[in-house]
Short mmCIF file of N, CA and C in Angstrom, two decimals:
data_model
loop_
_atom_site.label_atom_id
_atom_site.label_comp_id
_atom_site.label_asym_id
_atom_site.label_seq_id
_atom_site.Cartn_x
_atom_site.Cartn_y
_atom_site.Cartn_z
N UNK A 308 142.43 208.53 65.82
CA UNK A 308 142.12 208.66 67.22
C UNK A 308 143.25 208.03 68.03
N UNK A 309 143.99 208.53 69.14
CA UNK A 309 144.77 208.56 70.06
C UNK A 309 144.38 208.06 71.20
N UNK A 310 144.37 206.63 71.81
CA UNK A 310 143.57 205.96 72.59
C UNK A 310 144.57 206.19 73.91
N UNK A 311 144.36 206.05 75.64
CA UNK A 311 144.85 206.01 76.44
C UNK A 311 144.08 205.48 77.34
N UNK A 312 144.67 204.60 78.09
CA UNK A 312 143.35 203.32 79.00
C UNK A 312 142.99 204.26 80.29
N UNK A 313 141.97 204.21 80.52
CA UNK A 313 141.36 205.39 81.38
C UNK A 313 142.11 204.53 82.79
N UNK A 314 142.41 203.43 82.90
CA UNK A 314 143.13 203.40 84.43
C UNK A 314 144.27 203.65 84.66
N UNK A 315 144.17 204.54 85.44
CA UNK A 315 145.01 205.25 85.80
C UNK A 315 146.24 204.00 86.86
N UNK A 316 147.05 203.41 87.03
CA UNK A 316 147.12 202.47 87.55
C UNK A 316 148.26 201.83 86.71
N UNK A 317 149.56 201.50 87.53
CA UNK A 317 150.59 200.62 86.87
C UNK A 317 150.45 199.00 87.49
N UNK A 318 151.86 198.12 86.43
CA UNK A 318 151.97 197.47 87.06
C UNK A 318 153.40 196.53 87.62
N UNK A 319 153.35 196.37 88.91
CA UNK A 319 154.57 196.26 89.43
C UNK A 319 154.88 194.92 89.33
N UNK A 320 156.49 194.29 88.18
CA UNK A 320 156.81 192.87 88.75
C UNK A 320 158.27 193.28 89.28
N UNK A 321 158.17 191.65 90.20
CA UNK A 321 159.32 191.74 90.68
C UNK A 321 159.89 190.85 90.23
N UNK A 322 161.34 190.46 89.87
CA UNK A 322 161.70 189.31 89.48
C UNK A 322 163.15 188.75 90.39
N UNK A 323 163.62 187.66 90.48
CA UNK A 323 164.64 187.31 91.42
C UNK A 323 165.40 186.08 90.69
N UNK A 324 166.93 185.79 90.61
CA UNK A 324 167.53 184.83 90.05
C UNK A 324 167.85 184.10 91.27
N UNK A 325 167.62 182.58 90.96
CA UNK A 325 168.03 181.73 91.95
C UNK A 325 168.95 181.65 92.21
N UNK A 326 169.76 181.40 91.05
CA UNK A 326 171.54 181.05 90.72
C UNK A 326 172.46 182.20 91.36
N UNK A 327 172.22 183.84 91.09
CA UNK A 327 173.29 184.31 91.78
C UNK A 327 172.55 185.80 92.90
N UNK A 328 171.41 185.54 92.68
CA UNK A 328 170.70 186.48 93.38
C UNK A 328 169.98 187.64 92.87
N UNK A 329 170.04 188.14 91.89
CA UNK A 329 169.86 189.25 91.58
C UNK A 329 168.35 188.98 91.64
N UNK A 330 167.81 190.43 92.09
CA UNK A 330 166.50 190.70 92.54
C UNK A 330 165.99 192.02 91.98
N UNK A 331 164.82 192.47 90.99
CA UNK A 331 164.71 193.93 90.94
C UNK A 331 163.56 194.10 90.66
N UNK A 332 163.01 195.08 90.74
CA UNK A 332 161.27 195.29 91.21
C UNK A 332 161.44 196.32 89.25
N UNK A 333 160.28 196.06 88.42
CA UNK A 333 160.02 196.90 87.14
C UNK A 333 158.97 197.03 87.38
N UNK A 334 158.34 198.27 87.18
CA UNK A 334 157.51 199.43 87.22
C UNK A 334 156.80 199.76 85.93
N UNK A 335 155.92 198.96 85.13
CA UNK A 335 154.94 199.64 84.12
C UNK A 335 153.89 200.62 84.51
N UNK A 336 153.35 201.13 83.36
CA UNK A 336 152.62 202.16 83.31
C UNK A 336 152.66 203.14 84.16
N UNK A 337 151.48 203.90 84.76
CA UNK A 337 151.49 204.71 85.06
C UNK A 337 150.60 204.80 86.58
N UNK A 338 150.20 205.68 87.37
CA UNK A 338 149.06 205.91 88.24
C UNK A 338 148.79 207.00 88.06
N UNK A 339 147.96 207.43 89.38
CA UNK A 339 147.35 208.47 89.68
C UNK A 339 148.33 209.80 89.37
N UNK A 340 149.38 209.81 89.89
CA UNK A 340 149.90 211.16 90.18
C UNK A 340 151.20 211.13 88.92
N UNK A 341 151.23 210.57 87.44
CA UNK A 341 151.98 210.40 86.78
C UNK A 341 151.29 210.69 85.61
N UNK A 342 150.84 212.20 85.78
CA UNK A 342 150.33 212.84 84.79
C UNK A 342 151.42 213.00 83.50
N UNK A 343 152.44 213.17 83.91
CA UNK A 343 153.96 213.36 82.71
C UNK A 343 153.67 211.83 81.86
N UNK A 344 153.13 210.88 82.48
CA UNK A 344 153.60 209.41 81.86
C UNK A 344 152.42 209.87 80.90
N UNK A 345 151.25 209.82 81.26
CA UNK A 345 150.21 209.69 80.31
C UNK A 345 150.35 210.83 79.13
N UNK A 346 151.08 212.10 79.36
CA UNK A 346 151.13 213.01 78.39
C UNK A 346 152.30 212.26 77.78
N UNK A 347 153.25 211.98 78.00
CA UNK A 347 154.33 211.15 76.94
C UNK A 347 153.75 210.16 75.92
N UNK A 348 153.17 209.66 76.58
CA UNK A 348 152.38 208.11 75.80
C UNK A 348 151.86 208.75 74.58
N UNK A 349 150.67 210.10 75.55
CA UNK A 349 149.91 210.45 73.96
C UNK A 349 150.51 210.90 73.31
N UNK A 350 151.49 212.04 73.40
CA UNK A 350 152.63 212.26 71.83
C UNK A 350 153.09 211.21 71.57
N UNK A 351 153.93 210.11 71.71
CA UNK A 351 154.75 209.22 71.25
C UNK A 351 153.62 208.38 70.54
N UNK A 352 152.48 208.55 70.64
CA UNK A 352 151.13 207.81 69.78
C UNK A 352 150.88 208.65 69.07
N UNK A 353 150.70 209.98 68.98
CA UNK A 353 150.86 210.47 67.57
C UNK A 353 152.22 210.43 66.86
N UNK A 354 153.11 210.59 67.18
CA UNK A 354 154.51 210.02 66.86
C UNK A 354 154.03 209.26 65.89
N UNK A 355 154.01 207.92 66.50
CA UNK A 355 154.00 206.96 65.80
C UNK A 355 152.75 206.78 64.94
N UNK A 356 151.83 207.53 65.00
CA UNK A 356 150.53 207.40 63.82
C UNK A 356 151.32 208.28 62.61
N UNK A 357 151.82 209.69 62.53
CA UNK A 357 152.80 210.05 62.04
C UNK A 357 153.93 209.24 60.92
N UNK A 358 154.06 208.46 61.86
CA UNK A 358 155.38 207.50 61.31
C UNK A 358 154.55 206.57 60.22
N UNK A 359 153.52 206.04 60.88
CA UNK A 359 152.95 205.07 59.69
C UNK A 359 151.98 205.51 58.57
N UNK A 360 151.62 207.08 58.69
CA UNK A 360 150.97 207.94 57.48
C UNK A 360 152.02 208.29 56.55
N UNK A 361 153.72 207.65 57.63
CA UNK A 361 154.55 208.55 56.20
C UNK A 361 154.90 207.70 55.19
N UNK A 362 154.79 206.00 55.85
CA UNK A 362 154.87 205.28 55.32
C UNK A 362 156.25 204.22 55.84
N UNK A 363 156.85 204.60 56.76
CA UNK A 363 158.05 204.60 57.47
C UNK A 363 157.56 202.77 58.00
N UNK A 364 156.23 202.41 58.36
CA UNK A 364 156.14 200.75 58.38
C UNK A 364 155.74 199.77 57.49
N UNK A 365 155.64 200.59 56.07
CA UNK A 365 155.25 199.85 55.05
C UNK A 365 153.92 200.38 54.71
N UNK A 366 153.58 199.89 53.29
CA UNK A 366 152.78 200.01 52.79
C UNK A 366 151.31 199.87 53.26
N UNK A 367 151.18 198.56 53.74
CA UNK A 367 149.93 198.08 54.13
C UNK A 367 149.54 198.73 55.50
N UNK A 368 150.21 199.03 56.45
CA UNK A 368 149.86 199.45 57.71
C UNK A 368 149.66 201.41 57.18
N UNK A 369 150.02 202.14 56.21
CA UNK A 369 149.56 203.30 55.48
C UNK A 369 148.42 203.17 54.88
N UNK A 370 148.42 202.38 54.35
CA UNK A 370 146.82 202.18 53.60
C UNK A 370 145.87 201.62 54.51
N UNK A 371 146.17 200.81 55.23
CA UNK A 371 145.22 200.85 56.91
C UNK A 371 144.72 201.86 57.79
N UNK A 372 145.93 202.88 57.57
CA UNK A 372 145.48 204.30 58.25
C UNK A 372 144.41 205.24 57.27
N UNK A 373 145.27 205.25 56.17
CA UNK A 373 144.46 206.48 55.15
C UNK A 373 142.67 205.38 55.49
N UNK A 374 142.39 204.80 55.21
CA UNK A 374 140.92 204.09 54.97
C UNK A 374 140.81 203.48 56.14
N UNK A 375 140.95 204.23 57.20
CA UNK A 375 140.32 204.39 59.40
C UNK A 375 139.29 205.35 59.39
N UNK A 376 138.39 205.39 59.09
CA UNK A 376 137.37 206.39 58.51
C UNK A 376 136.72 205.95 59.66
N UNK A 377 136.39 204.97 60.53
CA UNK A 377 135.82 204.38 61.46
C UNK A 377 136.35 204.59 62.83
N UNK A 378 137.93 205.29 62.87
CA UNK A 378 138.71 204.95 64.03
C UNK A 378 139.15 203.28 64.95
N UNK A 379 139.37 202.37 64.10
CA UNK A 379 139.18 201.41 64.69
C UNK A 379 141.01 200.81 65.11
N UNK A 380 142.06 201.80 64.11
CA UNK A 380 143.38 201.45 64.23
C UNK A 380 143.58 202.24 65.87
N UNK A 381 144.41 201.53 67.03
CA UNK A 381 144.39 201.83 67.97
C UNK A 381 146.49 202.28 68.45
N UNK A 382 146.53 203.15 68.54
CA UNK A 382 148.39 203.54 68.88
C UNK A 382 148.61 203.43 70.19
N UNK A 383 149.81 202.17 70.84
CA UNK A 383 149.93 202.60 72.23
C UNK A 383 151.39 202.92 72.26
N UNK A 384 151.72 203.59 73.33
CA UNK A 384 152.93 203.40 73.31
C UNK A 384 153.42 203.80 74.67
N UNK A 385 152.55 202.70 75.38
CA UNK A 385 152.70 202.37 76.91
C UNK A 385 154.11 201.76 77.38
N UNK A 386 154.16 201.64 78.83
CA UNK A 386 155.76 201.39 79.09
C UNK A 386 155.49 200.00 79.31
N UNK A 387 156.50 198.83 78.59
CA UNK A 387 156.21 196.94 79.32
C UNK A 387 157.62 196.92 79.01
N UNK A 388 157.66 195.82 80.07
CA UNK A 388 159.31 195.02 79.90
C UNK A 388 159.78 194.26 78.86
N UNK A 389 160.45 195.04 78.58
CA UNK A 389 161.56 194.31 77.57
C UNK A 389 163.23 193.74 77.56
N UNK A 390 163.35 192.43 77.09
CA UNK A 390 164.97 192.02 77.37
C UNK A 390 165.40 191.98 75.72
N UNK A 391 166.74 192.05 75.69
CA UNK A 391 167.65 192.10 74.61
C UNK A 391 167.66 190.48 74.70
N UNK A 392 167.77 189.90 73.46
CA UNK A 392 167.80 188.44 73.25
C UNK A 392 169.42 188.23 73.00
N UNK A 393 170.62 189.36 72.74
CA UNK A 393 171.72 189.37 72.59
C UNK A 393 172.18 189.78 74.02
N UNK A 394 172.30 190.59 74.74
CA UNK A 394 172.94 191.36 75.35
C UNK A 394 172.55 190.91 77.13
N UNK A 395 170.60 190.23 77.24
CA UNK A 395 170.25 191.00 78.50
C UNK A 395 169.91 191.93 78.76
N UNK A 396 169.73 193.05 78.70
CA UNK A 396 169.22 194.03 79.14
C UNK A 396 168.30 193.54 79.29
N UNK A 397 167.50 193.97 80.99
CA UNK A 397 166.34 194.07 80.76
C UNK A 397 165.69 195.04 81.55
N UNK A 398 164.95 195.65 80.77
CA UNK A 398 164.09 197.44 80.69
C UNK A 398 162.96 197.60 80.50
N UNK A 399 162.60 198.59 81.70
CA UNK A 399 161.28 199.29 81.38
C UNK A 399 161.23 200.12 79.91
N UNK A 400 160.82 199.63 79.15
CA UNK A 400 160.76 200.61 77.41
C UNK A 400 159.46 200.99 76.95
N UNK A 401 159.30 202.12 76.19
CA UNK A 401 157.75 202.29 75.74
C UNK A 401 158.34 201.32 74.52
N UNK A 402 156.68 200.76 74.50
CA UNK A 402 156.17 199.84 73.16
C UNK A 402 156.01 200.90 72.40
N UNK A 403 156.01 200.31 70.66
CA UNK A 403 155.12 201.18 70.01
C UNK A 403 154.24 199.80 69.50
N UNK A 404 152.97 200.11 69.74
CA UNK A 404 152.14 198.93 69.29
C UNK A 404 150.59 199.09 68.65
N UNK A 405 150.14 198.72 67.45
CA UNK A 405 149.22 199.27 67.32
C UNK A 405 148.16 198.15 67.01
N UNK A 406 147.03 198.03 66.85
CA UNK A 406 145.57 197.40 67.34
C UNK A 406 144.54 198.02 66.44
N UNK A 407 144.05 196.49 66.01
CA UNK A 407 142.38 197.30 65.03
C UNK A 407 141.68 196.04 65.24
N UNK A 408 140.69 196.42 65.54
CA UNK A 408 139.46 196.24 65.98
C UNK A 408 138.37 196.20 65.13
N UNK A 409 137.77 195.27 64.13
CA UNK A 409 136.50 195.59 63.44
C UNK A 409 135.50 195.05 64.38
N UNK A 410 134.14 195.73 63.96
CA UNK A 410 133.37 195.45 64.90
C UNK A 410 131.94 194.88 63.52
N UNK A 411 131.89 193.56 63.41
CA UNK A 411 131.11 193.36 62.50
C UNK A 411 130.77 191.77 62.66
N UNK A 412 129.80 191.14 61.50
CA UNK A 412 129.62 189.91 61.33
C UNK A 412 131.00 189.11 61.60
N UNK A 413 131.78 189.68 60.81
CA UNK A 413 132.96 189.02 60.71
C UNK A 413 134.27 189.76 61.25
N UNK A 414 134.44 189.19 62.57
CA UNK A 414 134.97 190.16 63.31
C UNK A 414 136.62 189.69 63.55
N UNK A 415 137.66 190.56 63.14
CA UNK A 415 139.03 190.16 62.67
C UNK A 415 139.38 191.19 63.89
N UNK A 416 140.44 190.38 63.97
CA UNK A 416 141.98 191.73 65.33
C UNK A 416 143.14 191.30 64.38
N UNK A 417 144.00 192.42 64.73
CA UNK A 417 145.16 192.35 64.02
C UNK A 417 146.07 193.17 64.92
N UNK A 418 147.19 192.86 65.29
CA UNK A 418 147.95 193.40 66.12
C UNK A 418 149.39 193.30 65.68
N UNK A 419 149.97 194.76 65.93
CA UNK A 419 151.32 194.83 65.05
C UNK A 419 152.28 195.01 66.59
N UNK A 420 153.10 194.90 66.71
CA UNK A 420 154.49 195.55 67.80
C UNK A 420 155.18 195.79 66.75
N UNK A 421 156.08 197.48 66.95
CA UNK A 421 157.27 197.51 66.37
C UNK A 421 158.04 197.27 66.80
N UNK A 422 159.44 196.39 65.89
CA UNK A 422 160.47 196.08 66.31
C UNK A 422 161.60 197.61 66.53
N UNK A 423 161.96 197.08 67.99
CA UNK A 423 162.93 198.33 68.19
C UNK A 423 164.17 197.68 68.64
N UNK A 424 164.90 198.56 68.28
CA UNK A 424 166.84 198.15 69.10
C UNK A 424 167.31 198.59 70.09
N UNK A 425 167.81 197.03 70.56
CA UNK A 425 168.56 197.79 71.96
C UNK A 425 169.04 198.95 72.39
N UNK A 426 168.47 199.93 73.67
CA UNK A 426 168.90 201.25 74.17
C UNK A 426 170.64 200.54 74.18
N UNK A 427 170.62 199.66 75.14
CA UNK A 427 172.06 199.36 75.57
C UNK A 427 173.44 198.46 73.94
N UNK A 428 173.06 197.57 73.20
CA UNK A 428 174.05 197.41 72.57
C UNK A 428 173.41 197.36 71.07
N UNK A 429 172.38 198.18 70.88
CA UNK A 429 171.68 198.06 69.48
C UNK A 429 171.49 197.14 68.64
N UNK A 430 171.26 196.20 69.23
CA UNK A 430 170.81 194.78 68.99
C UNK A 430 169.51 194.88 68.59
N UNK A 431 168.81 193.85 67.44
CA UNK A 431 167.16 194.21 66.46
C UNK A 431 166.79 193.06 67.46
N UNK A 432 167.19 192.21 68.35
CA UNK A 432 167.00 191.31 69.25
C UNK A 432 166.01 191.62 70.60
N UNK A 433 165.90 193.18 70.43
CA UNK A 433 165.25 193.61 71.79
C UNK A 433 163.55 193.11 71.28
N UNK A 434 163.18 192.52 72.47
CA UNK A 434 161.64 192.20 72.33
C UNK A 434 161.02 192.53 73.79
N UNK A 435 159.35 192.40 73.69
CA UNK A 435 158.36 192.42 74.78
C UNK A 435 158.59 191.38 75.61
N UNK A 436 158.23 190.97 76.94
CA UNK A 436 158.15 190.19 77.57
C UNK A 436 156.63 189.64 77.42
N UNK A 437 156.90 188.78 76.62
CA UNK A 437 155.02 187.96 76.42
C UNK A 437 154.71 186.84 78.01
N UNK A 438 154.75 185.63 77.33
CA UNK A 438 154.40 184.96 79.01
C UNK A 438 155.59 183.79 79.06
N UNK A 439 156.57 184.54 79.20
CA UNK A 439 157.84 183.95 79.53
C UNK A 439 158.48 184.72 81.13
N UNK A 440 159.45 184.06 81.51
CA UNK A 440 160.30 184.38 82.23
C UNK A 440 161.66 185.05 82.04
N UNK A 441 162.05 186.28 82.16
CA UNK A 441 162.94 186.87 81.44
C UNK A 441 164.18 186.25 81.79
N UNK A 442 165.22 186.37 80.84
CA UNK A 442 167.54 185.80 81.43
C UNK A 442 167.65 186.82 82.93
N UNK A 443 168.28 186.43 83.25
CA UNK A 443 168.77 187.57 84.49
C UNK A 443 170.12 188.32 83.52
N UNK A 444 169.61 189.69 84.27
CA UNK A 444 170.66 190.15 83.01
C UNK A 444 171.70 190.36 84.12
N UNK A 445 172.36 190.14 85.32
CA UNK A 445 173.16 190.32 86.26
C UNK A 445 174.15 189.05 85.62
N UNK A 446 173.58 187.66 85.76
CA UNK A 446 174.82 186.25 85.38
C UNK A 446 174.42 185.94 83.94
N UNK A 447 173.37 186.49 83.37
CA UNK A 447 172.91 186.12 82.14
C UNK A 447 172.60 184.84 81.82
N UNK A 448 172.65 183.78 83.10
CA UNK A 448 172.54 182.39 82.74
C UNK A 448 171.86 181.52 83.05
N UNK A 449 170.80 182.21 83.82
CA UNK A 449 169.80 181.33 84.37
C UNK A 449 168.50 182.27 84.29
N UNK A 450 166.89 181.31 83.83
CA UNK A 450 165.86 182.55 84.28
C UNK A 450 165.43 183.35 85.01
N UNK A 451 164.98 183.91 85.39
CA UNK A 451 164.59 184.73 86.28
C UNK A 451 162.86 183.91 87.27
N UNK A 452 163.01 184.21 88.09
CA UNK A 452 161.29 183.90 88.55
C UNK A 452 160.56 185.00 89.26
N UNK A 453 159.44 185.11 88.77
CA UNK A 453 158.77 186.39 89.02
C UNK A 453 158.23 185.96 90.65
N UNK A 454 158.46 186.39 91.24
CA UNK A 454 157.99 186.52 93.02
C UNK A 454 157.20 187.25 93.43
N UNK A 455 157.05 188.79 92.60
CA UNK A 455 155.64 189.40 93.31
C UNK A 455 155.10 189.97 92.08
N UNK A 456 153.84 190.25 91.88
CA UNK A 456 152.92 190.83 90.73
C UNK A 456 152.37 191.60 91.76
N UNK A 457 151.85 193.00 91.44
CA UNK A 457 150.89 193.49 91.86
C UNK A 457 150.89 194.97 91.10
N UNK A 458 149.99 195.70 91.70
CA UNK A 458 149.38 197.22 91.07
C UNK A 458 149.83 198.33 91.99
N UNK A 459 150.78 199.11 91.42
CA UNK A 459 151.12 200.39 92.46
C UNK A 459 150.59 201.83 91.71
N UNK A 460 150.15 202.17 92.33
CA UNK A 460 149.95 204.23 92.00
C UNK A 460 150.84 205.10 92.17
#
């Protein structure tokens, strides 16, 4: 099963460097009128269910799929910010990320991200932005501080 979050609804940060200025607004997901985003997502989630029936993430995450008899393995492959830990870059990128869910006495989550390489210098260094503050990739030498959060359509 091919999951897609019924809100329709992105989300907007902005981020700004103290040190030399640089300022730039990143744009996740999707809204209302970004019907193309949500049809990308769902191929690039079968894509990637694909990829791990062929065996292409290892063993254990294949044998997780073949015995989903329940639907509980979940594929996203929504757009979040990501910086190069070599280079800087930092980019709107689809994740590929996948999620299982048992629903029982004994109730386990397990959550995978695939590692992907830099669009810009192919660096295995490119990661998600978890709850950090990203480098400015303009001076590369100071953090960044996030100044506005909010939800655009």
């Amino acid at each position: 099963m091919i999951c897609i979050s019924a809100v329709k609804m992105g989300t907007s940060y902005k981020y700004k460097c103290n040190k030399c200025g640089f300022e730039h607004q990143y744009l996740t997901g999707g809204g209302f009128f970004t019907e193309d985003y949500f049809n990308e997502s769902e191929k690039l989630e079968g894509e990637l269910k694909e990829e791990v029936a062929s065996g292409k993430y290892g063993k254990i995450l294949k044998a997780m799929l073949a015995a989903d008899a329940d639907g509980c393995l979940r594929f996203s492959c929504g757009t979040e910010i990501f910086q190069c830990r070599e280079c800087r870059a930092l980019l709107v990128h689809r994740e590929k990320h996948i999620g299982v869910w048992w629903h029982s006495d004994n109730q386990y989550d397990f959550e995978v991200d695939i590692n992907q390489k830099c669009p810009e210098c192919g660096s295995e260094g490119f990661k998600k932005l978890s709850k950090y503050n990203p480098w400015c990739p303009n001076c590369k030498e100071d953090v960044m501080e996030l100044i506005s959060l909010g939800k655009w359509d």
